[in-house]
Amino acid sequence: MGNFTFYETRIKDVYIIDVKTYGDNRGYFMETYKESDFKEAGLDYNFVQDNQSSSRKGVLRGLHFQKTHPQAKLVRVLKGEVFDVAVDLRKDSPTYGQWVGVVLSEENKRQFMIPRGFAHGFVVMSDYAEFAYKCDELYHPEDEGGIMWNDPAIGIEWPEVGEIILSEKDKVHPSLKDSKIVF
């Protein structure tokens, strides 16, 4: 499909996307999104907001979702390297409570497509990382939700990065079992 190769993960509707890059002695060029190619792959999203963050090594952001305004996200790394995770929160899904993760970096230029109904988070593996993502729903601060990044019932195998640095919000998220979220 043109400049994208779409790989479905072991969790239905979650994709790892390799992007074709064109480079020479001047640098490189790549398309990061093309609506027609994504639709042809069955990924029909209407992205309405782009976000970007920067973090230092050990920063773990997540696991986040919006409760009544869920967001699909197309995520990628501009600088550095992160381990990115999606946790299935769809109650009727055969993979409810399971996770899938991928290393995203400026070198591999991979993207991760996370549909609505998932918690999302990442940890920075490099000294510094810049992270960008598209969302198909606007951000609503009053609608934020989250689950514990280290919930043993989910069992995410985070890479070793030294000290984990969390926001105050992320330190107090409930376990999946104690969460009242239903997608």
Short mmCIF file of N, CA, C and O in Angstrom, two decimals, residues 59-170:
data_model
loop_
_atom_site.label_atom_id
_atom_site.label_comp_id
_atom_site.label_asym_id
_atom_site.label_seq_id
_atom_site.Cartn_x
_atom_site.Cartn_y
_atom_site.Cartn_z
N VAL A 59 11.00 8.45 32.03
CA VAL A 59 9.64 8.99 32.15
C VAL A 59 8.67 7.97 31.58
O VAL A 59 8.84 7.48 30.46
N LEU A 60 7.67 7.64 32.38
CA LEU A 60 6.61 6.73 31.94
C LEU A 60 5.31 7.52 31.98
O LEU A 60 4.92 8.03 33.03
N ARG A 61 4.67 7.65 30.83
CA ARG A 61 3.39 8.35 30.72
C ARG A 61 2.32 7.30 30.47
O ARG A 61 2.35 6.60 29.47
N GLY A 62 1.39 7.19 31.41
CA GLY A 62 0.32 6.22 31.21
C GLY A 62 0.00 5.46 32.48
O GLY A 62 0.61 5.67 33.51
N LEU A 63 -0.88 4.61 32.30
CA LEU A 63 -1.65 4.18 31.13
C LEU A 63 -2.94 5.00 31.06
O LEU A 63 -3.74 4.97 31.99
N HIS A 64 -3.15 5.73 29.98
CA HIS A 64 -4.21 6.73 29.87
C HIS A 64 -5.30 6.34 28.90
O HIS A 64 -5.07 5.62 27.92
N PHE A 65 -6.48 6.92 29.12
CA PHE A 65 -7.61 6.84 28.19
C PHE A 65 -8.58 7.95 28.57
O PHE A 65 -8.44 8.58 29.62
N GLN A 66 -9.53 8.21 27.70
CA GLN A 66 -10.64 9.10 28.02
C GLN A 66 -11.87 8.23 28.24
O GLN A 66 -12.12 7.32 27.46
N LYS A 67 -12.62 8.52 29.30
CA LYS A 67 -13.73 7.66 29.73
C LYS A 67 -14.94 7.70 28.80
O LYS A 67 -15.45 6.65 28.41
N THR A 68 -15.42 8.89 28.47
CA THR A 68 -16.64 8.98 27.66
C THR A 68 -16.38 9.54 26.26
O THR A 68 -17.29 9.57 25.45
N HIS A 69 -15.17 9.98 26.03
CA HIS A 69 -14.76 10.46 24.71
C HIS A 69 -13.49 9.70 24.29
O HIS A 69 -12.42 10.29 24.17
N PRO A 70 -13.60 8.38 24.10
CA PRO A 70 -12.38 7.61 23.80
C PRO A 70 -11.71 8.08 22.52
O PRO A 70 -12.36 8.62 21.62
N GLN A 71 -10.40 7.89 22.47
CA GLN A 71 -9.59 8.34 21.34
C GLN A 71 -8.86 7.17 20.70
O GLN A 71 -8.27 6.35 21.40
N ALA A 72 -8.87 7.13 19.38
CA ALA A 72 -7.91 6.31 18.65
C ALA A 72 -6.67 7.17 18.48
O ALA A 72 -6.77 8.40 18.34
N LYS A 73 -5.49 6.54 18.49
CA LYS A 73 -4.24 7.29 18.39
C LYS A 73 -3.30 6.63 17.39
O LYS A 73 -3.14 5.41 17.38
N LEU A 74 -2.68 7.45 16.57
CA LEU A 74 -1.60 7.03 15.69
C LEU A 74 -0.35 7.69 16.24
O LEU A 74 -0.20 8.91 16.18
N VAL A 75 0.56 6.87 16.82
CA VAL A 75 1.70 7.42 17.57
C VAL A 75 3.02 7.12 16.87
O VAL A 75 3.16 6.11 16.16
N ARG A 76 3.99 8.01 17.10
CA ARG A 76 5.33 7.83 16.54
C ARG A 76 6.33 8.65 17.34
O ARG A 76 5.95 9.52 18.12
N VAL A 77 7.59 8.35 17.14
CA VAL A 77 8.67 9.05 17.83
C VAL A 77 9.46 9.87 16.81
O VAL A 77 9.84 9.36 15.75
N LEU A 78 9.72 11.13 17.15
CA LEU A 78 10.50 12.02 16.28
C LEU A 78 11.98 12.00 16.65
O LEU A 78 12.84 12.08 15.78
N LYS A 79 12.26 11.91 17.94
CA LYS A 79 13.64 11.86 18.46
C LYS A 79 13.69 10.83 19.57
O LYS A 79 12.78 10.75 20.40
N GLY A 80 14.77 10.06 19.60
CA GLY A 80 14.96 9.12 20.69
C GLY A 80 14.25 7.80 20.48
O GLY A 80 13.98 7.39 19.34
N GLU A 81 13.92 7.14 21.61
CA GLU A 81 13.35 5.80 21.56
C GLU A 81 12.44 5.58 22.76
O GLU A 81 12.80 5.93 23.89
N VAL A 82 11.28 4.99 22.50
CA VAL A 82 10.34 4.66 23.58
C VAL A 82 9.82 3.24 23.38
O VAL A 82 9.87 2.69 22.28
N PHE A 83 9.33 2.67 24.48
CA PHE A 83 8.58 1.43 24.43
C PHE A 83 7.13 1.83 24.63
O PHE A 83 6.76 2.39 25.67
N ASP A 84 6.30 1.58 23.62
CA ASP A 84 4.92 2.04 23.60
C ASP A 84 3.98 0.86 23.80
O ASP A 84 4.20 -0.22 23.24
N VAL A 85 2.91 1.05 24.59
CA VAL A 85 2.03 -0.04 25.00
C VAL A 85 0.56 0.34 24.82
O VAL A 85 0.17 1.47 25.13
N ALA A 86 -0.23 -0.63 24.37
CA ALA A 86 -1.68 -0.51 24.31
C ALA A 86 -2.27 -1.67 25.11
O ALA A 86 -1.85 -2.82 24.95
N VAL A 87 -3.26 -1.37 25.97
CA VAL A 87 -3.94 -2.37 26.79
C VAL A 87 -5.41 -2.40 26.39
O VAL A 87 -6.09 -1.37 26.43
N ASP A 88 -5.90 -3.56 26.02
CA ASP A 88 -7.28 -3.73 25.56
C ASP A 88 -8.25 -3.60 26.73
O ASP A 88 -8.21 -4.38 27.67
N LEU A 89 -9.12 -2.60 26.67
CA LEU A 89 -10.13 -2.37 27.70
C LEU A 89 -11.55 -2.62 27.19
O LEU A 89 -12.53 -2.27 27.85
N ARG A 90 -11.65 -3.23 26.02
CA ARG A 90 -12.97 -3.51 25.44
C ARG A 90 -13.54 -4.76 26.12
O ARG A 90 -13.05 -5.86 25.93
N LYS A 91 -14.59 -4.56 26.94
CA LYS A 91 -15.14 -5.64 27.77
C LYS A 91 -15.52 -6.90 26.99
O LYS A 91 -15.37 -8.00 27.50
N ASP A 92 -16.00 -6.76 25.77
CA ASP A 92 -16.43 -7.92 24.99
C ASP A 92 -15.32 -8.51 24.13
O ASP A 92 -15.56 -9.43 23.35
N SER A 93 -14.11 -8.01 24.27
CA SER A 93 -12.99 -8.48 23.46
C SER A 93 -12.40 -9.75 24.05
O SER A 93 -12.23 -9.86 25.26
N PRO A 94 -12.02 -10.71 23.20
CA PRO A 94 -11.34 -11.91 23.71
C PRO A 94 -9.96 -11.61 24.28
O PRO A 94 -9.39 -12.44 24.99
N THR A 95 -9.43 -10.42 24.00
CA THR A 95 -8.11 -10.04 24.52
C THR A 95 -8.22 -8.95 25.60
O THR A 95 -7.25 -8.25 25.88
N TYR A 96 -9.40 -8.82 26.23
CA TYR A 96 -9.60 -7.84 27.30
C TYR A 96 -8.51 -8.02 28.37
O TYR A 96 -8.23 -9.13 28.82
N GLY A 97 -7.90 -6.89 28.76
CA GLY A 97 -6.87 -6.91 29.80
C GLY A 97 -5.49 -7.31 29.31
O GLY A 97 -4.54 -7.31 30.09
N GLN A 98 -5.37 -7.64 28.03
CA GLN A 98 -4.05 -7.99 27.48
C GLN A 98 -3.40 -6.76 26.86
O GLN A 98 -4.07 -5.77 26.54
N TRP A 99 -2.10 -6.85 26.69
CA TRP A 99 -1.33 -5.72 26.17
C TRP A 99 -0.48 -6.15 24.99
O TRP A 99 -0.17 -7.32 24.81
N VAL A 100 -0.11 -5.15 24.21
CA VAL A 100 0.86 -5.33 23.14
C VAL A 100 1.77 -4.10 23.17
O VAL A 100 1.31 -3.00 23.47
N GLY A 101 3.06 -4.33 22.92
CA GLY A 101 4.01 -3.23 22.96
C GLY A 101 4.96 -3.26 21.78
O GLY A 101 5.15 -4.31 21.15
N VAL A 102 5.55 -2.11 21.50
CA VAL A 102 6.48 -1.99 20.38
C VAL A 102 7.49 -0.88 20.69
O VAL A 102 7.16 0.10 21.35
N VAL A 103 8.72 -1.08 20.23
CA VAL A 103 9.73 -0.03 20.32
C VAL A 103 9.53 0.90 19.13
O VAL A 103 9.51 0.46 17.97
N LEU A 104 9.38 2.17 19.43
CA LEU A 104 9.28 3.22 18.41
C LEU A 104 10.50 4.12 18.56
O LEU A 104 10.84 4.50 19.68
N SER A 105 11.13 4.44 17.44
CA SER A 105 12.33 5.27 17.52
C SER A 105 12.49 6.13 16.29
O SER A 105 11.86 5.88 15.25
N GLU A 106 13.37 7.12 16.42
CA GLU A 106 13.66 7.94 15.24
C GLU A 106 14.36 7.12 14.17
O GLU A 106 14.25 7.42 12.99
N GLU A 107 15.05 6.04 14.56
CA GLU A 107 15.73 5.20 13.58
C GLU A 107 14.74 4.30 12.83
O GLU A 107 14.79 4.22 11.61
N ASN A 108 13.86 3.59 13.55
CA ASN A 108 12.98 2.64 12.85
C ASN A 108 11.77 3.32 12.23
O ASN A 108 11.10 2.73 11.39
N LYS A 109 11.44 4.52 12.67
CA LYS A 109 10.35 5.33 12.11
C LYS A 109 9.01 4.60 12.10
O LYS A 109 8.10 4.94 11.34
N ARG A 110 8.87 3.59 12.96
CA ARG A 110 7.61 2.85 13.06
C ARG A 110 6.53 3.71 13.69
O ARG A 110 6.81 4.63 14.45
N GLN A 111 5.30 3.33 13.38
CA GLN A 111 4.14 3.95 14.01
C GLN A 111 3.29 2.85 14.64
O GLN A 111 3.42 1.68 14.30
N PHE A 112 2.43 3.26 15.55
CA PHE A 112 1.59 2.33 16.31
C PHE A 112 0.17 2.88 16.24
O PHE A 112 -0.07 4.02 16.67
N MET A 113 -0.76 2.09 15.71
CA MET A 113 -2.16 2.50 15.61
C MET A 113 -2.95 1.82 16.71
O MET A 113 -3.02 0.60 16.76
N ILE A 114 -3.49 2.65 17.61
CA ILE A 114 -4.23 2.17 18.78
C ILE A 114 -5.67 2.63 18.63
O ILE A 114 -5.94 3.84 18.62
N PRO A 115 -6.62 1.70 18.52
CA PRO A 115 -8.02 2.10 18.35
C PRO A 115 -8.65 2.57 19.66
O PRO A 115 -8.04 2.47 20.73
N ARG A 116 -9.87 3.05 19.56
CA ARG A 116 -10.64 3.41 20.76
C ARG A 116 -10.84 2.17 21.61
O ARG A 116 -10.89 1.06 21.10
N GLY A 117 -10.95 2.38 22.92
CA GLY A 117 -11.18 1.26 23.83
C GLY A 117 -9.91 0.68 24.42
O GLY A 117 -9.93 -0.42 24.96
N PHE A 118 -8.82 1.42 24.34
CA PHE A 118 -7.53 0.96 24.85
C PHE A 118 -6.95 1.99 25.80
O PHE A 118 -7.16 3.19 25.64
N ALA A 119 -6.20 1.51 26.79
CA ALA A 119 -5.34 2.39 27.58
C ALA A 119 -4.00 2.45 26.85
O ALA A 119 -3.58 1.47 26.22
N HIS A 120 -3.34 3.58 26.94
CA HIS A 120 -2.09 3.79 26.21
C HIS A 120 -1.04 4.38 27.14
O HIS A 120 -1.35 5.20 28.00
N GLY A 121 0.20 3.94 26.94
CA GLY A 121 1.30 4.51 27.69
C GLY A 121 2.63 4.20 27.04
O GLY A 121 2.72 3.36 26.15
N PHE A 122 3.67 4.89 27.49
CA PHE A 122 5.01 4.62 26.98
C PHE A 122 6.05 5.00 28.02
O PHE A 122 5.78 5.81 28.90
N VAL A 123 7.22 4.38 27.89
CA VAL A 123 8.36 4.73 28.72
C VAL A 123 9.52 5.11 27.80
O VAL A 123 9.72 4.49 26.75
N VAL A 124 10.26 6.14 28.19
CA VAL A 124 11.39 6.62 27.39
C VAL A 124 12.62 5.78 27.70
O VAL A 124 13.04 5.66 28.85
N MET A 125 13.21 5.21 26.64
CA MET A 125 14.38 4.35 26.77
C MET A 125 15.68 5.10 26.48
O MET A 125 16.73 4.71 26.97
N SER A 126 15.63 6.15 25.68
CA SER A 126 16.81 6.94 25.34
C SER A 126 16.96 8.09 26.34
O SER A 126 16.09 8.30 27.20
N ASP A 127 18.05 8.85 26.25
CA ASP A 127 18.25 9.96 27.17
C ASP A 127 17.14 11.01 27.05
O ASP A 127 16.80 11.68 28.02
N TYR A 128 16.57 11.12 25.85
CA TYR A 128 15.54 12.13 25.56
C TYR A 128 14.69 11.60 24.42
O TYR A 128 15.19 10.89 23.54
N ALA A 129 13.41 11.93 24.43
CA ALA A 129 12.54 11.52 23.32
C ALA A 129 11.50 12.59 23.05
O ALA A 129 11.01 13.25 23.98
N GLU A 130 11.17 12.74 21.77
CA GLU A 130 10.03 13.55 21.35
C GLU A 130 9.03 12.59 20.73
O GLU A 130 9.37 11.79 19.86
N PHE A 131 7.79 12.72 21.16
CA PHE A 131 6.72 11.78 20.85
C PHE A 131 5.59 12.57 20.21
O PHE A 131 5.23 13.65 20.71
N ALA A 132 5.01 12.06 19.11
CA ALA A 132 3.92 12.77 18.43
C ALA A 132 2.80 11.79 18.15
O ALA A 132 3.05 10.61 17.88
N TYR A 133 1.56 12.28 18.21
CA TYR A 133 0.44 11.42 17.89
C TYR A 133 -0.77 12.20 17.41
O TYR A 133 -0.99 13.34 17.78
N LYS A 134 -1.51 11.52 16.55
CA LYS A 134 -2.78 12.00 16.03
C LYS A 134 -3.89 11.35 16.85
O LYS A 134 -3.78 10.19 17.22
N CYS A 135 -4.99 12.08 17.06
CA CYS A 135 -6.15 11.55 17.78
C CYS A 135 -7.40 11.77 16.95
O CYS A 135 -7.52 12.78 16.25
N ASP A 136 -8.34 10.83 17.07
CA ASP A 136 -9.60 10.99 16.34
C ASP A 136 -10.71 11.58 17.21
O ASP A 136 -11.86 11.62 16.80
N GLU A 137 -10.36 12.05 18.39
CA GLU A 137 -11.29 12.75 19.28
C GLU A 137 -10.48 13.82 20.01
O GLU A 137 -9.30 13.61 20.30
N LEU A 138 -11.11 14.93 20.29
CA LEU A 138 -10.44 16.01 21.00
C LEU A 138 -10.11 15.58 22.44
O LEU A 138 -10.79 14.73 23.01
N TYR A 139 -9.10 16.20 22.99
CA TYR A 139 -8.72 15.97 24.38
C TYR A 139 -9.71 16.70 25.30
O TYR A 139 -10.00 17.88 25.11
N HIS A 140 -10.22 15.98 26.28
CA HIS A 140 -11.14 16.54 27.27
C HIS A 140 -10.52 16.31 28.65
O HIS A 140 -10.59 15.19 29.18
N PRO A 141 -9.90 17.33 29.26
CA PRO A 141 -9.19 17.13 30.54
C PRO A 141 -10.07 16.53 31.64
O PRO A 141 -9.60 15.73 32.44
N GLU A 142 -11.33 16.90 31.66
CA GLU A 142 -12.23 16.40 32.71
C GLU A 142 -12.61 14.94 32.50
O GLU A 142 -13.22 14.31 33.38
N ASP A 143 -12.25 14.36 31.37
CA ASP A 143 -12.64 13.01 31.00
C ASP A 143 -11.49 12.01 31.13
O ASP A 143 -11.61 10.85 30.75
N GLU A 144 -10.37 12.46 31.67
CA GLU A 144 -9.19 11.59 31.78
C GLU A 144 -9.44 10.39 32.67
O GLU A 144 -10.12 10.49 33.70
N GLY A 145 -8.87 9.28 32.29
CA GLY A 145 -8.87 8.08 33.11
C GLY A 145 -7.52 7.40 32.98
O GLY A 145 -6.71 7.73 32.12
N GLY A 146 -7.31 6.42 33.84
CA GLY A 146 -6.05 5.70 33.78
C GLY A 146 -6.09 4.44 34.61
O GLY A 146 -6.97 4.25 35.45
N ILE A 147 -5.15 3.56 34.32
CA ILE A 147 -4.94 2.36 35.12
C ILE A 147 -3.45 2.28 35.45
O ILE A 147 -2.61 2.87 34.77
N MET A 148 -3.15 1.53 36.51
CA MET A 148 -1.77 1.39 36.98
C MET A 148 -0.85 0.89 35.86
O MET A 148 -1.17 -0.08 35.19
N TRP A 149 0.28 1.52 35.75
CA TRP A 149 1.26 1.13 34.73
C TRP A 149 1.86 -0.24 35.02
O TRP A 149 2.31 -0.93 34.12
N ASN A 150 1.86 -0.62 36.29
CA ASN A 150 2.50 -1.87 36.70
C ASN A 150 1.50 -2.85 37.31
O ASN A 150 1.86 -3.66 38.17
N ASP A 151 0.26 -2.81 36.86
CA ASP A 151 -0.78 -3.72 37.35
C ASP A 151 -0.33 -5.16 37.09
O ASP A 151 -0.16 -5.57 35.94
N PRO A 152 -0.14 -5.97 38.14
CA PRO A 152 0.33 -7.35 37.94
C PRO A 152 -0.66 -8.22 37.16
O PRO A 152 -0.26 -9.18 36.51
N ALA A 153 -1.94 -7.87 37.19
CA ALA A 153 -2.93 -8.64 36.43
C ALA A 153 -2.75 -8.45 34.93
O ALA A 153 -3.09 -9.33 34.15
N ILE A 154 -2.21 -7.32 34.52
CA ILE A 154 -1.93 -7.07 33.10
C ILE A 154 -0.55 -7.61 32.75
O ILE A 154 -0.37 -8.23 31.71
N GLY A 155 0.43 -7.37 33.60
CA GLY A 155 1.76 -7.96 33.42
C GLY A 155 2.58 -7.40 32.27
O GLY A 155 3.29 -8.14 31.60
N ILE A 156 2.53 -6.09 32.08
CA ILE A 156 3.35 -5.49 31.01
C ILE A 156 4.82 -5.72 31.32
O ILE A 156 5.28 -5.50 32.43
N GLU A 157 5.56 -6.15 30.32
CA GLU A 157 7.00 -6.38 30.45
C GLU A 157 7.75 -5.13 29.98
O GLU A 157 8.25 -5.06 28.86
N TRP A 158 7.79 -4.14 30.87
CA TRP A 158 8.48 -2.89 30.56
C TRP A 158 9.98 -3.13 30.47
O TRP A 158 10.53 -3.90 31.25
N PRO A 159 10.68 -2.47 29.57
CA PRO A 159 12.14 -2.62 29.51
C PRO A 159 12.80 -1.96 30.72
O PRO A 159 12.22 -1.06 31.34
N GLU A 160 13.97 -2.39 31.04
CA GLU A 160 14.73 -1.81 32.15
C GLU A 160 15.29 -0.47 31.68
O GLU A 160 16.04 -0.40 30.70
N VAL A 161 14.92 0.59 32.39
CA VAL A 161 15.39 1.94 32.03
C VAL A 161 15.96 2.68 33.24
O VAL A 161 16.22 3.87 33.16
N GLY A 162 16.13 1.99 34.35
CA GLY A 162 16.56 2.66 35.57
C GLY A 162 15.34 3.15 36.32
O GLY A 162 14.28 2.52 36.31
N GLU A 163 15.47 4.31 36.96
CA GLU A 163 14.37 4.87 37.74
C GLU A 163 13.19 5.23 36.85
O GLU A 163 13.35 5.88 35.80
N ILE A 164 11.98 4.81 37.24
CA ILE A 164 10.74 5.19 36.55
C ILE A 164 10.27 6.51 37.13
O ILE A 164 10.17 6.67 38.35
N ILE A 165 9.98 7.46 36.25
CA ILE A 165 9.53 8.79 36.66
C ILE A 165 8.08 8.95 36.22
O ILE A 165 7.76 8.87 35.03
N LEU A 166 7.19 9.15 37.20
CA LEU A 166 5.75 9.26 36.96
C LEU A 166 5.22 10.62 37.37
O LEU A 166 5.74 11.23 38.31
N SER A 167 4.16 11.06 36.72
CA SER A 167 3.46 12.26 37.18
C SER A 167 2.69 11.89 38.45
O SER A 167 2.48 10.71 38.74
N GLU A 168 2.26 12.89 39.19
CA GLU A 168 1.47 12.63 40.40
C GLU A 168 0.19 11.89 40.05
O GLU A 168 -0.24 10.98 40.76
N LYS A 169 -0.45 12.25 38.92
CA LYS A 169 -1.67 11.56 38.48
C LYS A 169 -1.41 10.09 38.21
O LYS A 169 -2.20 9.23 38.59
N ASP A 170 -0.32 9.81 37.52
CA ASP A 170 -0.04 8.43 37.12
C ASP A 170 0.36 7.54 38.29
O ASP A 170 0.28 6.32 38.20
#
